[in-house]
Amino acid sequence: MNDPVQADLPLVHVLLAVYNGERHLPAQLASLAAQTGVRVRLHVADDGSSDASVAIVRAFDAWPVVWHARHPRGGASANFLNLICQVAPAMGPDEWLSLCDQDDIWHADKLARAVAALRGLPSELPAAYGARTLAVDAGDRPLGPSFLAQRPTGFANALVQCFMGGNTLVFNAAAAALLARGGFADSGVIAHDWLAYQLITGAGGRFVYDPEPCLRYRQHGDNAVGSNRGWRAKALRLRSLAAGDYREWNGRNIATLQSIRSVLTPENAGRFDAFVRARSARWPWQRLAALARSGVYRQRALQTAALWLACLAGKL
């Protein structure tokens, strides 16, 4: 368990959503135990596993483990959002919250790097850290890093793209409280990491991007969401765009943001309204004009061009 001499180290609440992860949990838990420069309190919610996942986590004794009831609707995003709602209200101002997938392998300095990146910001400002990842196959053989972002983080990007994986995210207490405020576990949100990016930047907070990979992101047949690298990932995104999936996801995100519109800054509220208009206006030129007013962008030029084509085709 925690060494008493480490009591002055920053405390990070790590939220682990578990579901039938017995194959990879031991390696992930070992990487948690190897974290340097921080104290960890592990919060776990099992989503009804039928394998040995619960027993594996119960045997983990490197850090304190707190068990939480799983969310009845199930699914990774609901599980994480439920955990945030349970943990965030009790956090102190100099404590941190991190999301943890069951099948990754964290670099030993992952949490320390995140805390160092966020600690210089005002504690009352909602802030989060996200980073690149190194994709590996099921046998932990490297496949390559996730793509390198080329433009700044911010609400104009968050409205149309989430490029930092939820498995990399670390929040300060103000950001965690903002996420807990909405009770989003019941909202049907598609992606908890995208919601976090939109909500924190929309409220005028900061999202710090680390271009160095912070973990090994395991790719296998049971991934809830795969890596964003390679031509296969690009082809899947284009297929989703053509099928109307992207429009549906945007619709759900908009409904969620509408429910907590009061937290948006005036500038971002105007940007949000223009984006909504770009999706709903009757004529193509009206949609394109609204999209221009919104100022939204994706991280790469070709991605942004595809965004404009989607708007023209009414698939935004």
Coordinates of C-alpha atoms in Angstrom, one line a residue:
M1 CA 0.0 0.0 0.0
N2 CA 1.0 3.7 0.0
D3 CA 4.3 4.5 1.7
P4 CA 3.7 7.1 4.5
V5 CA 6.7 9.1 3.2
Q6 CA 4.8 9.7 0.0
A7 CA 2.0 11.6 1.7
D8 CA 3.3 14.9 0.3
L9 CA 3.0 13.7 -3.3
P10 CA 0.0 14.8 -5.5
L11 CA -3.0 12.6 -5.2
V12 CA -4.5 11.3 -8.4
H13 CA -7.9 9.5 -8.4
V14 CA -7.7 6.9 -11.2
L15 CA -11.1 5.7 -12.6
L16 CA -11.0 2.2 -14.0
A17 CA -14.0 1.0 -16.0
V18 CA -13.9 -2.8 -16.1
Y19 CA -15.6 -5.3 -18.3
N20 CA -14.3 -8.8 -19.1
G21 CA -10.7 -7.6 -19.1
E22 CA -8.9 -10.5 -17.5
R23 CA -6.5 -11.0 -20.4
H24 CA -4.9 -7.6 -20.2
L25 CA -5.8 -6.3 -16.7
P26 CA -2.6 -7.6 -15.0
A27 CA -0.3 -5.7 -17.3
Q28 CA -2.3 -2.5 -16.9
L29 CA -2.5 -2.8 -13.1
A30 CA 1.3 -3.4 -13.0
S31 CA 1.8 -0.2 -14.9
L32 CA -0.4 1.6 -12.4
A33 CA 1.7 0.2 -9.5
A34 CA 4.8 1.5 -11.3
Q35 CA 3.7 5.2 -11.5
T36 CA 6.3 7.6 -10.1
G37 CA 5.9 11.0 -8.4
V38 CA 2.3 10.6 -7.4
R39 CA 0.0 8.8 -5.0
V40 CA -2.9 6.9 -6.6
R41 CA -6.3 6.1 -5.3
L42 CA -7.9 3.6 -7.7
H43 CA -11.7 3.8 -8.2
V44 CA -13.3 0.8 -10.0
A45 CA -16.7 0.0 -11.5
D46 CA -17.2 -3.4 -13.0
D47 CA -19.9 -3.5 -15.8
G48 CA -21.0 -7.0 -15.1
S49 CA -17.9 -9.0 -16.0
S50 CA -18.3 -12.8 -16.4
D51 CA -14.6 -13.6 -16.2
A52 CA -11.9 -13.2 -13.5
S53 CA -11.7 -9.4 -13.9
V54 CA -13.1 -8.6 -10.4
A55 CA -10.8 -11.1 -8.7
I56 CA -7.8 -9.7 -10.5
V57 CA -8.5 -6.2 -9.4
R58 CA -9.3 -7.3 -5.8
A59 CA -5.9 -8.9 -5.6
F60 CA -4.2 -5.6 -6.5
D61 CA -2.6 -4.1 -3.4
A62 CA -0.2 -1.5 -4.6
W63 CA -2.6 1.4 -4.1
P64 CA -5.9 1.8 -2.2
V65 CA -8.9 0.6 -4.2
V66 CA -12.4 2.0 -3.9
W67 CA -15.3 0.0 -5.5
H68 CA -18.3 1.8 -7.0
A69 CA -21.6 0.5 -8.2
R70 CA -21.7 0.2 -12.0
H71 CA -24.1 2.3 -14.0
P72 CA -27.2 0.3 -14.9
R73 CA -27.3 1.4 -18.5
G74 CA -23.8 -0.1 -19.1
G75 CA -21.2 0.7 -21.6
A76 CA -17.8 2.4 -21.2
S77 CA -18.9 6.0 -21.5
A78 CA -21.7 5.6 -19.0
N79 CA -19.4 3.8 -16.7
F80 CA -16.8 6.5 -16.7
L81 CA -19.3 9.3 -16.4
N82 CA -20.9 7.5 -13.5
L83 CA -17.5 7.2 -11.8
I84 CA -16.8 10.9 -12.3
C85 CA -20.1 11.8 -10.7
Q86 CA -19.3 9.7 -7.7
V87 CA -15.7 10.7 -7.2
A88 CA -15.5 14.4 -8.3
P89 CA -17.6 16.0 -5.5
A90 CA -15.2 14.7 -2.8
M91 CA -12.0 15.9 -4.5
G92 CA -9.8 18.5 -2.9
P93 CA -8.6 21.6 -4.9
D94 CA -5.1 20.1 -5.4
E95 CA -6.2 16.6 -6.4
W96 CA -6.5 15.2 -9.9
L97 CA -8.7 12.7 -11.7
S98 CA -7.5 10.3 -14.5
L99 CA -9.4 7.9 -16.7
C100 CA -8.0 4.4 -17.2
D101 CA -8.9 1.8 -19.8
Q102 CA -8.4 -1.8 -18.7
D103 CA -6.2 -3.0 -21.5
D104 CA -3.5 -0.3 -21.9
I105 CA 0.0 -0.1 -20.4
W106 CA 0.9 3.3 -18.9
H107 CA 4.3 4.8 -19.1
A108 CA 5.7 5.1 -15.5
D109 CA 5.7 8.9 -15.7
K110 CA 2.2 9.3 -17.3
L111 CA 0.4 10.8 -14.2
A112 CA 3.4 12.8 -13.1
R113 CA 3.7 14.5 -16.5
A114 CA 0.0 15.3 -16.5
V115 CA 0.1 16.8 -13.1
A116 CA 3.2 18.9 -13.9
A117 CA 1.5 20.2 -17.1
L118 CA -1.6 21.3 -15.2
R119 CA -0.3 22.5 -11.9
G120 CA 0.8 25.9 -13.2
L121 CA -2.7 26.8 -14.1
P122 CA -5.1 28.5 -11.7
S123 CA -6.9 25.9 -9.6
E124 CA -10.3 27.5 -10.3
L125 CA -9.9 27.2 -14.1
P126 CA -11.2 23.9 -15.5
A127 CA -8.3 22.2 -17.1
A128 CA -7.4 18.9 -18.6
Y129 CA -4.4 17.1 -20.0
G130 CA -4.4 14.8 -23.1
A131 CA -1.6 13.2 -25.0
R132 CA -0.5 11.0 -27.9
T133 CA -0.4 7.3 -27.6
L134 CA 1.7 4.5 -29.0
A135 CA -0.5 1.8 -30.6
V136 CA 0.6 -1.7 -29.9
D137 CA -0.9 -5.0 -31.0
A138 CA -2.5 -7.6 -28.7
G139 CA 1.0 -9.0 -28.0
D140 CA 2.4 -5.5 -27.0
R141 CA 4.3 -5.1 -30.3
P142 CA 4.6 -1.5 -31.4
L143 CA 2.4 -0.4 -34.4
G144 CA 3.2 3.4 -34.3
P145 CA 2.1 6.6 -32.5
S146 CA -1.2 8.3 -32.9
F147 CA -1.2 11.3 -35.2
L148 CA 0.5 14.5 -34.2
A149 CA -2.0 17.4 -33.7
Q150 CA -1.1 20.5 -35.9
R151 CA -3.5 23.1 -34.6
P152 CA -4.3 24.5 -31.1
T153 CA -6.8 22.9 -28.8
G154 CA -10.1 24.8 -28.1
F155 CA -13.8 24.8 -28.4
A156 CA -13.7 25.5 -32.2
N157 CA -11.9 22.2 -32.6
A158 CA -13.8 20.3 -29.9
L159 CA -17.2 21.0 -31.5
V160 CA -16.2 18.8 -34.5
Q161 CA -13.3 16.6 -33.4
C162 CA -11.9 14.7 -30.4
F163 CA -8.3 13.7 -31.2
M164 CA -7.0 13.0 -27.7
G165 CA -8.0 9.5 -26.4
G166 CA -10.0 9.3 -23.1
N167 CA -7.3 6.8 -21.9
T168 CA -4.8 9.7 -21.8
L169 CA -7.0 12.3 -20.0
V170 CA -6.3 13.8 -16.6
F171 CA -8.5 16.5 -15.1
N172 CA -8.0 19.1 -12.3
A173 CA -10.6 19.3 -9.6
A174 CA -12.5 22.2 -11.3
A175 CA -12.8 20.2 -14.6
A176 CA -13.9 17.1 -12.8
A177 CA -16.6 19.1 -10.9
L178 CA -17.8 20.6 -14.2
L179 CA -18.2 17.1 -15.7
A180 CA -20.0 15.8 -12.7
R181 CA -22.4 18.8 -12.7
G182 CA -24.4 17.6 -15.6
G183 CA -25.3 14.0 -14.6
F184 CA -24.2 12.9 -18.1
A185 CA -24.3 9.2 -17.4
D186 CA -28.0 9.2 -18.3
S187 CA -27.6 11.4 -21.4
G188 CA -26.7 8.8 -24.0
V189 CA -23.4 10.5 -24.8
I190 CA -21.5 8.6 -27.4
A191 CA -18.0 9.5 -26.2
H192 CA -17.1 10.7 -22.7
D193 CA -13.7 12.0 -23.9
W194 CA -15.3 14.1 -26.6
L195 CA -17.9 15.5 -24.1
A196 CA -15.0 16.4 -21.8
Y197 CA -13.1 18.3 -24.5
Q198 CA -16.2 20.2 -25.5
L199 CA -17.4 21.0 -22.1
I200 CA -14.1 22.2 -20.6
T201 CA -13.1 24.3 -23.6
G202 CA -16.6 25.6 -24.0
A203 CA -16.6 26.9 -20.4
G204 CA -13.4 28.8 -21.1
G205 CA -11.1 26.1 -19.6
R206 CA -7.8 24.8 -20.9
F207 CA -6.9 21.5 -22.6
V208 CA -3.2 20.9 -22.6
Y209 CA -1.9 18.6 -25.3
D210 CA 1.3 16.6 -24.9
P211 CA 2.9 15.5 -28.2
E212 CA 4.8 12.7 -26.5
P213 CA 3.0 9.4 -26.1
C214 CA 2.0 8.6 -22.5
L215 CA 0.9 5.0 -22.8
R216 CA 0.8 1.9 -25.0
Y217 CA -2.6 1.7 -26.5
R218 CA -3.4 -2.0 -27.1
Q219 CA -5.3 -2.8 -30.3
H220 CA -7.3 -6.0 -30.4
G221 CA -10.7 -7.3 -31.5
D222 CA -12.5 -6.1 -28.4
N223 CA -11.5 -2.4 -28.5
A224 CA -14.5 -0.1 -27.8
V225 CA -12.8 2.5 -30.0
G226 CA -9.6 1.8 -32.0
S227 CA -6.6 4.0 -32.7
N228 CA -6.9 7.0 -35.0
R229 CA -3.7 6.1 -36.9
G230 CA -3.4 4.6 -40.4
W231 CA -5.5 4.4 -43.6
R232 CA -7.9 1.9 -42.1
A233 CA -8.9 4.4 -39.4
K234 CA -9.3 7.1 -42.1
A235 CA -11.5 4.8 -44.2
L236 CA -13.7 4.0 -41.2
R237 CA -14.2 7.7 -40.4
L238 CA -15.1 8.4 -44.1
R239 CA -17.6 5.5 -44.0
S240 CA -19.2 6.8 -40.8
L241 CA -19.4 10.3 -42.4
A242 CA -21.2 8.9 -45.5
A243 CA -23.5 6.8 -43.5
G244 CA -24.7 9.7 -41.4
D245 CA -23.1 8.5 -38.1
Y246 CA -21.1 11.7 -37.7
R247 CA -24.3 13.8 -38.0
E248 CA -26.0 11.6 -35.4
W249 CA -23.0 12.0 -33.0
N250 CA -23.0 15.7 -33.5
G251 CA -26.7 15.8 -32.8
R252 CA -26.2 14.0 -29.5
N253 CA -23.4 16.3 -28.5
I254 CA -25.5 19.4 -29.3
A255 CA -28.4 18.1 -27.2
T256 CA -26.0 17.6 -24.3
L257 CA -24.4 21.0 -24.6
Q258 CA -27.9 22.6 -24.9
S259 CA -28.7 21.1 -21.5
I260 CA -25.8 23.0 -19.8
R261 CA -25.6 26.0 -22.2
S262 CA -25.3 28.3 -19.2
V263 CA -21.6 27.3 -18.7
L264 CA -20.5 28.3 -22.2
T265 CA -18.7 31.6 -22.5
P266 CA -20.5 34.3 -24.6
E267 CA -18.0 33.8 -27.4
N268 CA -18.4 30.1 -27.4
A269 CA -22.2 30.3 -27.1
G270 CA -22.1 32.3 -30.3
R271 CA -19.8 29.8 -31.9
F272 CA -22.1 27.0 -30.8
D273 CA -25.2 28.7 -32.2
A274 CA -23.5 29.2 -35.6
F275 CA -22.6 25.5 -35.7
V276 CA -26.1 24.5 -34.9
R277 CA -27.3 26.7 -37.8
A278 CA -24.7 25.1 -40.1
R279 CA -26.4 21.8 -39.5
S280 CA -30.0 22.9 -39.7
A281 CA -30.2 25.7 -42.3
R282 CA -32.4 24.8 -45.4
W283 CA -30.1 25.9 -48.2
P284 CA -26.5 24.9 -48.7
W285 CA -25.1 28.4 -48.9
Q286 CA -26.8 29.2 -45.6
R287 CA -25.2 26.2 -44.0
L288 CA -21.8 27.1 -45.4
A289 CA -22.1 30.7 -44.2
A290 CA -23.0 29.6 -40.7
L291 CA -20.1 27.1 -40.7
A292 CA -17.7 30.0 -41.6
R293 CA -19.1 32.1 -38.7
S294 CA -18.6 29.2 -36.3
G295 CA -14.9 29.1 -37.0
V296 CA -14.7 25.3 -36.4
Y297 CA -11.8 23.3 -37.6
R298 CA -10.2 19.9 -37.5
Q299 CA -6.6 19.2 -36.9
R300 CA -5.6 18.7 -40.5
A301 CA -6.4 20.5 -43.7
L302 CA -7.9 17.5 -45.4
Q303 CA -10.1 16.8 -42.4
T304 CA -11.4 20.3 -42.4
A305 CA -12.1 20.1 -46.1
A306 CA -14.1 16.9 -45.5
L307 CA -16.0 18.9 -42.8
W308 CA -17.0 21.5 -45.3
L309 CA -18.1 18.9 -47.8
A310 CA -20.2 17.2 -45.0
C311 CA -21.9 20.6 -44.3
L312 CA -22.6 21.1 -48.0
A313 CA -24.1 17.6 -48.2
G314 CA -26.2 18.1 -45.1
K315 CA -24.3 15.4 -43.2
L316 CA -22.9 17.6 -40.5

